[in-house]
């Protein structure tokens, strides 16, 4: 089968930012497409550990894998676009993905293409070129562009599977976490391999993007023209400030020479493990009130919100 079948898939990866306008009215159809394409692949009776080799030797399997990945690309890119343009439709999409268990049927095939499946599952297929297997600061969009330039790339589907894993972690972090946490004990090897892969390859990129998202709204140079919920909140509460590091955002709120300090910390395997909110210096905040803040934060994270939204809510609580 010709690897050029991946070209249409990659074009989806590179879809314009207005993808949300096309996905929004049809979220139910997108979710059904994910489930149907995953079932079509399963109906070919190919074991997960055989999939990487089967896509190279069997045209039917390859076509089915391309369709399944294309559906996943549409889902995660559509979710990302909706999150930026229509948060209500995004919430509806995320809820539908969860209730339909779309990731439950789709992600095992993504994992299979990455070698994250079976008793011998490791941290990714060793056949994937070293650049893709070892670089933690990889530019996934550049990889997709490379596939457009070189559609005969021997590992086209594996690379796009990496892309899907990365985009799912960014656009639907809580949904991906729920899928991973719900893996049965019989899939323990897959669970461990996915965690290792995400920690090594995906989390550093996600953390960097989360930090940059906050910096754009809090840096002194950008503050005046910053756009976003956190920027608006900090403008309203001028006694508050947010400092950001590689895996932590620190919130400071000063009143009458007293400073309340909280930290939102991202674990190494984020988003598979959720962020934690810690009290560094708690002034005039009762235990009951503090617990209410934590509950509200957990509820926000369960809705696939980014860390800047968490910071904004915590500042507003104060």
Short mmCIF file of N, CA and C in Angstrom, two decimals, residues 94-164:
data_model
loop_
_atom_site.label_atom_id
_atom_site.label_comp_id
_atom_site.label_asym_id
_atom_site.label_seq_id
_atom_site.Cartn_x
_atom_site.Cartn_y
_atom_site.Cartn_z
N UNK A 94 -16.38 17.73 24.78
CA UNK A 94 -15.65 16.97 25.80
C UNK A 94 -16.58 16.02 26.55
N UNK A 95 -17.77 16.50 26.87
CA UNK A 95 -18.73 15.64 27.57
C UNK A 95 -19.16 14.47 26.69
N UNK A 96 -19.36 14.73 25.41
CA UNK A 96 -19.77 13.67 24.49
C UNK A 96 -18.65 12.65 24.30
N UNK A 97 -17.41 13.12 24.22
CA UNK A 97 -16.28 12.20 24.09
C UNK A 97 -16.20 11.30 25.32
N UNK A 98 -16.44 11.87 26.49
CA UNK A 98 -16.40 11.07 27.70
C UNK A 98 -17.54 10.08 27.80
N UNK A 99 -18.76 10.54 27.55
CA UNK A 99 -19.93 9.66 27.69
C UNK A 99 -19.95 8.56 26.63
N UNK A 100 -19.40 8.83 25.45
CA UNK A 100 -19.41 7.82 24.39
C UNK A 100 -18.20 6.89 24.46
N UNK A 101 -17.28 7.19 25.39
CA UNK A 101 -16.05 6.41 25.53
C UNK A 101 -15.26 6.35 24.20
N UNK A 102 -15.25 7.46 23.50
CA UNK A 102 -14.57 7.50 22.20
C UNK A 102 -13.08 7.23 22.35
N UNK A 103 -12.45 7.79 23.40
CA UNK A 103 -11.03 7.54 23.57
C UNK A 103 -10.75 6.10 23.96
N UNK A 104 -11.70 5.48 24.64
CA UNK A 104 -11.50 4.08 25.06
C UNK A 104 -11.31 3.17 23.85
N UNK A 105 -12.01 3.47 22.76
CA UNK A 105 -11.90 2.61 21.58
C UNK A 105 -10.82 3.09 20.62
N UNK A 106 -10.46 4.37 20.69
CA UNK A 106 -9.50 4.92 19.72
C UNK A 106 -8.06 4.90 20.20
N UNK A 107 -7.83 5.23 21.46
CA UNK A 107 -6.45 5.38 21.93
C UNK A 107 -5.64 4.09 21.92
N UNK A 108 -6.25 2.91 22.13
CA UNK A 108 -5.43 1.69 22.02
C UNK A 108 -4.73 1.55 20.67
N UNK A 109 -5.38 2.02 19.59
CA UNK A 109 -4.74 1.92 18.27
C UNK A 109 -3.63 2.94 18.13
N UNK A 110 -3.83 4.13 18.69
CA UNK A 110 -2.75 5.12 18.69
C UNK A 110 -1.56 4.58 19.47
N UNK A 111 -1.84 3.98 20.62
CA UNK A 111 -0.77 3.39 21.42
C UNK A 111 -0.07 2.26 20.68
N UNK A 112 -0.85 1.47 19.95
CA UNK A 112 -0.27 0.34 19.22
C UNK A 112 0.72 0.83 18.16
N UNK A 113 0.37 1.91 17.46
CA UNK A 113 1.28 2.44 16.44
C UNK A 113 2.56 2.97 17.06
N UNK A 114 2.50 3.35 18.33
CA UNK A 114 3.68 3.87 19.01
C UNK A 114 4.42 2.79 19.78
N UNK A 115 3.94 1.56 19.70
CA UNK A 115 4.59 0.48 20.44
C UNK A 115 4.29 0.51 21.91
N UNK A 116 3.20 1.17 22.30
CA UNK A 116 2.84 1.28 23.72
C UNK A 116 1.71 0.32 24.03
N UNK A 117 1.90 -0.94 23.69
CA UNK A 117 0.83 -1.91 23.85
C UNK A 117 1.44 -3.29 24.02
N UNK A 118 0.85 -4.10 24.91
CA UNK A 118 1.30 -5.48 25.06
C UNK A 118 2.27 -5.66 26.20
N UNK A 119 2.63 -6.91 26.44
CA UNK A 119 3.47 -7.24 27.58
C UNK A 119 4.87 -6.66 27.48
N UNK A 120 5.35 -6.43 26.26
CA UNK A 120 6.70 -5.92 26.09
C UNK A 120 6.70 -4.43 25.77
N UNK A 121 5.59 -3.76 26.10
CA UNK A 121 5.49 -2.33 25.78
C UNK A 121 6.60 -1.56 26.46
N UNK A 122 7.22 -0.70 25.70
CA UNK A 122 8.29 0.12 26.24
C UNK A 122 7.94 1.59 26.17
N UNK A 123 8.92 2.43 25.94
CA UNK A 123 8.71 3.86 25.89
C UNK A 123 8.49 4.36 24.50
N UNK A 124 8.16 3.48 23.56
CA UNK A 124 7.95 3.88 22.18
C UNK A 124 8.69 2.92 21.27
N UNK A 125 8.24 2.79 20.02
CA UNK A 125 8.87 1.87 19.08
C UNK A 125 10.29 2.32 18.77
N UNK A 126 11.23 1.38 18.89
CA UNK A 126 12.61 1.72 18.60
C UNK A 126 12.82 1.97 17.13
N UNK A 127 11.86 1.56 16.27
CA UNK A 127 11.99 1.78 14.84
C UNK A 127 11.69 3.22 14.44
N UNK A 128 11.02 3.98 15.35
CA UNK A 128 10.78 5.38 15.05
C UNK A 128 12.13 6.10 15.06
N UNK A 129 12.41 6.93 14.08
CA UNK A 129 13.70 7.61 14.01
C UNK A 129 14.07 8.27 15.33
N UNK A 130 15.37 8.28 15.62
CA UNK A 130 15.86 8.78 16.90
C UNK A 130 15.35 10.20 17.20
N UNK A 131 15.25 11.03 16.17
CA UNK A 131 14.78 12.39 16.40
C UNK A 131 13.42 12.38 17.06
N UNK A 132 12.53 11.53 16.58
CA UNK A 132 11.17 11.50 17.11
C UNK A 132 11.14 10.80 18.47
N UNK A 133 12.07 9.89 18.69
CA UNK A 133 12.02 9.05 19.88
C UNK A 133 12.69 9.69 21.09
N UNK A 134 13.60 10.64 20.86
CA UNK A 134 14.39 11.15 21.98
C UNK A 134 14.22 12.63 22.25
N UNK A 135 13.86 13.43 21.25
CA UNK A 135 13.79 14.87 21.47
C UNK A 135 12.56 15.23 22.28
N UNK A 136 12.78 15.87 23.42
CA UNK A 136 11.64 16.22 24.28
C UNK A 136 11.06 17.57 23.89
N UNK A 137 11.79 18.35 23.10
CA UNK A 137 11.29 19.67 22.71
C UNK A 137 10.93 19.68 21.23
N UNK A 138 10.40 18.56 20.77
CA UNK A 138 10.12 18.40 19.35
C UNK A 138 9.01 19.34 18.89
N UNK A 139 9.13 19.84 17.68
CA UNK A 139 8.12 20.70 17.08
C UNK A 139 7.21 19.83 16.22
N UNK A 140 6.06 19.48 16.78
CA UNK A 140 5.19 18.52 16.10
C UNK A 140 4.63 19.07 14.80
N UNK A 141 4.37 20.38 14.77
CA UNK A 141 3.86 20.98 13.54
C UNK A 141 4.89 20.88 12.42
N UNK A 142 6.17 21.04 12.77
CA UNK A 142 7.22 20.91 11.75
C UNK A 142 7.29 19.48 11.22
N UNK A 143 7.05 18.52 12.10
CA UNK A 143 7.04 17.13 11.66
C UNK A 143 5.91 16.89 10.67
N UNK A 144 4.74 17.45 10.97
CA UNK A 144 3.62 17.29 10.06
C UNK A 144 3.92 17.92 8.70
N UNK A 145 4.57 19.08 8.74
CA UNK A 145 4.94 19.72 7.48
C UNK A 145 5.94 18.87 6.71
N UNK A 146 6.82 18.21 7.45
CA UNK A 146 7.79 17.34 6.79
C UNK A 146 7.09 16.19 6.07
N UNK A 147 6.02 15.69 6.66
CA UNK A 147 5.29 14.60 6.03
C UNK A 147 4.61 15.07 4.76
N UNK A 148 4.20 16.34 4.73
CA UNK A 148 3.63 16.87 3.50
C UNK A 148 4.69 16.92 2.40
N UNK A 149 5.89 17.34 2.79
CA UNK A 149 6.98 17.42 1.82
C UNK A 149 7.47 16.04 1.41
N UNK A 150 7.40 15.09 2.36
CA UNK A 150 7.93 13.75 2.10
C UNK A 150 6.89 12.71 2.49
N UNK A 151 5.81 12.57 1.70
CA UNK A 151 4.71 11.67 2.07
C UNK A 151 5.11 10.19 2.05
N UNK A 152 6.25 9.87 1.46
CA UNK A 152 6.70 8.48 1.45
C UNK A 152 7.52 8.12 2.68
N UNK A 153 7.51 9.01 3.66
CA UNK A 153 8.24 8.76 4.90
C UNK A 153 7.84 7.40 5.47
N UNK A 154 8.83 6.61 5.85
CA UNK A 154 8.58 5.22 6.26
C UNK A 154 7.75 5.14 7.55
N UNK A 155 7.77 6.19 8.34
CA UNK A 155 7.09 6.12 9.63
C UNK A 155 6.00 7.18 9.75
N UNK A 156 5.33 7.46 8.62
CA UNK A 156 4.35 8.53 8.59
C UNK A 156 3.27 8.36 9.65
N UNK A 157 2.69 7.16 9.74
CA UNK A 157 1.58 6.98 10.68
C UNK A 157 2.04 7.04 12.13
N UNK A 158 3.23 6.52 12.41
CA UNK A 158 3.73 6.60 13.78
C UNK A 158 3.93 8.05 14.21
N UNK A 159 4.44 8.86 13.28
CA UNK A 159 4.67 10.26 13.62
C UNK A 159 3.34 10.98 13.87
N UNK A 160 2.34 10.70 13.04
CA UNK A 160 1.04 11.34 13.25
C UNK A 160 0.39 10.81 14.53
N UNK A 161 0.63 9.55 14.86
CA UNK A 161 0.13 9.03 16.14
C UNK A 161 0.74 9.80 17.31
N UNK A 162 2.03 10.13 17.19
CA UNK A 162 2.67 10.98 18.20
C UNK A 162 1.95 12.32 18.28
N UNK A 163 1.66 12.86 17.13
CA UNK A 163 0.97 14.15 17.06
C UNK A 163 -0.39 14.09 17.76
N UNK A 164 -1.13 13.00 17.51
CA UNK A 164 -2.45 12.84 18.13
C UNK A 164 -2.31 12.78 19.65
#
